[in-house]
PDB file of C-alpha atoms in Angstrom:
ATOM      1  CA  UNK A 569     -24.724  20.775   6.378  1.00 96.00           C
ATOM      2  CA  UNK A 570     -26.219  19.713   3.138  1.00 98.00           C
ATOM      3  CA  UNK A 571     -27.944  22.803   1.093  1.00 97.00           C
ATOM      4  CA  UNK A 572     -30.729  22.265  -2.202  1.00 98.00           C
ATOM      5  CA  UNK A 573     -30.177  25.552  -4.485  1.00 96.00           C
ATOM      6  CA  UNK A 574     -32.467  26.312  -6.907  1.00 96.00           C
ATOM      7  CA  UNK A 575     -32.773  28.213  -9.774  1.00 94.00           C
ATOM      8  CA  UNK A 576     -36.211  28.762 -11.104  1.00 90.00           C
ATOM      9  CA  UNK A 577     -37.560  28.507 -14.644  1.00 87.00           C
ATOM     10  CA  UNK A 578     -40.966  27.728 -16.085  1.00 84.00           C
ATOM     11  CA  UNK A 579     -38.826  25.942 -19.121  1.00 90.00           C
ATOM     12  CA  UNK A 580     -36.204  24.676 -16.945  1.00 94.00           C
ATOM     13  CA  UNK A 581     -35.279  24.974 -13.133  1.00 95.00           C
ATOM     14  CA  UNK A 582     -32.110  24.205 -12.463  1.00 96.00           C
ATOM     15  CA  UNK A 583     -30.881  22.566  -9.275  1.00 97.00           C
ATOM     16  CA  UNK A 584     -28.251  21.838  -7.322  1.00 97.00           C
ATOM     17  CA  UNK A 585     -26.975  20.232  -3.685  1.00 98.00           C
ATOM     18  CA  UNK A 586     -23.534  20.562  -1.761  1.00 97.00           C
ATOM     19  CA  UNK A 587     -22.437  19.728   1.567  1.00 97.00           C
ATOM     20  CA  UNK A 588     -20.009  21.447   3.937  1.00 96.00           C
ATOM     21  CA  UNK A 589     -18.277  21.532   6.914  1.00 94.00           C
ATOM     22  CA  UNK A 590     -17.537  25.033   7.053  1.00 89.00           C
ATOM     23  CA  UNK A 591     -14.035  24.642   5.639  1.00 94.00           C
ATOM     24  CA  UNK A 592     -14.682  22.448   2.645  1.00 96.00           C
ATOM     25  CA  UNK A 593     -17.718  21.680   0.419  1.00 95.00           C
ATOM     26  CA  UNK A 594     -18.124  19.186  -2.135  1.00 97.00           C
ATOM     27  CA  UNK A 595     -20.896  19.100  -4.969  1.00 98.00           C
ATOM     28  CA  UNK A 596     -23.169  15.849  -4.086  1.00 98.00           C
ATOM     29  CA  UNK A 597     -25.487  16.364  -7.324  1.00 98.00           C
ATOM     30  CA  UNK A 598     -26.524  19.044  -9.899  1.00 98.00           C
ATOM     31  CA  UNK A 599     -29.288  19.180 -12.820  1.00 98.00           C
ATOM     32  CA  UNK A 600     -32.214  20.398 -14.008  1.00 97.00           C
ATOM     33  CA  UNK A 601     -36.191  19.657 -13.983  1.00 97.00           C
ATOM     34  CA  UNK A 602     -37.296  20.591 -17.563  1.00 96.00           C
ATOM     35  CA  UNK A 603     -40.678  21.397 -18.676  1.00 95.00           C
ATOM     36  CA  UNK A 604     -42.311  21.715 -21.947  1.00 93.00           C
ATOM     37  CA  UNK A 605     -43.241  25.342 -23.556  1.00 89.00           C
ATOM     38  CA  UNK A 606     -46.363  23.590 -25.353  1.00 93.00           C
ATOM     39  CA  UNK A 607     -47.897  22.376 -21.723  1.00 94.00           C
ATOM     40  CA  UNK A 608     -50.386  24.485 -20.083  1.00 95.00           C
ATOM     41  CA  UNK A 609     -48.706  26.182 -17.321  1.00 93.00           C
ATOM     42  CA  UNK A 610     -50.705  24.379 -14.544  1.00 94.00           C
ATOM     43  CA  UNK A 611     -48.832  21.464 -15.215  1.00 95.00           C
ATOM     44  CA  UNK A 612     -45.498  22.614 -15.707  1.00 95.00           C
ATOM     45  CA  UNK A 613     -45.959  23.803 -12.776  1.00 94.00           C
ATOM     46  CA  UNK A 614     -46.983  20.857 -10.649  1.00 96.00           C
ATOM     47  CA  UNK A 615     -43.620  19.034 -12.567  1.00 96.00           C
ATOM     48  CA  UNK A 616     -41.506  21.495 -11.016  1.00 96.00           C
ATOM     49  CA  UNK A 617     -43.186  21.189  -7.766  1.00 96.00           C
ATOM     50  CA  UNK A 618     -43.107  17.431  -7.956  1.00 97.00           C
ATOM     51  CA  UNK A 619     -39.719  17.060  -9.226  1.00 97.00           C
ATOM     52  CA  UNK A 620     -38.617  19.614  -5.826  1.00 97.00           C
ATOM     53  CA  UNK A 621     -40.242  16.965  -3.438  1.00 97.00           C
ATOM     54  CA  UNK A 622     -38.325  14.270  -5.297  1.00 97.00           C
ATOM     55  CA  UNK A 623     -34.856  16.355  -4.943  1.00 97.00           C
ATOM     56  CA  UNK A 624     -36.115  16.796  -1.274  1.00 97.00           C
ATOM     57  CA  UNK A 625     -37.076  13.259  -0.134  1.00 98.00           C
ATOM     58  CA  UNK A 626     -33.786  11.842  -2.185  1.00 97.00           C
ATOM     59  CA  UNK A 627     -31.173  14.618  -0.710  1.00 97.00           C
ATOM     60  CA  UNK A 628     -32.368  15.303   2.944  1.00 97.00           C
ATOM     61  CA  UNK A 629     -31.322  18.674   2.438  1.00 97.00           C
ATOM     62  CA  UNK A 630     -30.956  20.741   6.174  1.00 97.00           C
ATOM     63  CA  UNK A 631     -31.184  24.509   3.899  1.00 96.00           C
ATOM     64  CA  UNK A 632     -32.357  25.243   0.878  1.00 96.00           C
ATOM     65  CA  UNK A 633     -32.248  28.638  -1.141  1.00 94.00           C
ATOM     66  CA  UNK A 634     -33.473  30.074  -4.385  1.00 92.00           C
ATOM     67  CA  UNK A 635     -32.425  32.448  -6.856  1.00 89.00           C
ATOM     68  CA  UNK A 636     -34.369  35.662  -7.648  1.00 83.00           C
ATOM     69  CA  UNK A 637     -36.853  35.163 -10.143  1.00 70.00           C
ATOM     70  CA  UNK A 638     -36.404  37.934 -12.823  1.00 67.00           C
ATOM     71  CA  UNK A 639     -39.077  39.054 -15.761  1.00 67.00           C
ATOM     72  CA  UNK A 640     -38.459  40.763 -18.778  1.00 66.00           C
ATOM     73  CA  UNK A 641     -39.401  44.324 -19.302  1.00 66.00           C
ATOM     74  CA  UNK A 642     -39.609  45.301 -23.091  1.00 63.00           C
ATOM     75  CA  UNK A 643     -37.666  48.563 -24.380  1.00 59.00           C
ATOM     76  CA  UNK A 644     -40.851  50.167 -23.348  1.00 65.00           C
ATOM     77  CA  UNK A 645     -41.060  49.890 -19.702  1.00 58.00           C
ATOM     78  CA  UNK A 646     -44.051  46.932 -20.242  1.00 57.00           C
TER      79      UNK A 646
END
């Protein structure tokens, strides 16, 4: 079974794909899709989204799972 993680960022999303038996898993490929803070966030976006299909069509993955996106909260609850 070959499994796409992801870890989701509007800066960078991190990625990664192993495969397993079962018993033993190796890494097949890690890295990142990196977007810049100065781009409207429409297209940083539409990278990310773009760059996933690329990871997808490449790596054949049969799973695929994400982290939980987080936000910050400020000291006041906001």
């Amino acid at each position: 079974m070959r499994v796409l993680g992801i870890d989701p960022g509007s800066d960078t999303t991190g990625w990664g794909v192993v495969e397993g038996d079962g018993r033993r898993y190796r890494l097949v490929e890690f890295g990142t899709i990196k977007t810049s803070a100065t781009e409207k966030f429409a297209l940083r976006l539409l990278k990310i989204s773009n760059g996933i299909e690329e990871l997808i069509a490449r790596h054949a993955p049969d799973a695929c799972g994400h982290a939980v996106v987080m936000t910050t909260i400020d000291a006041r609850g906001r």
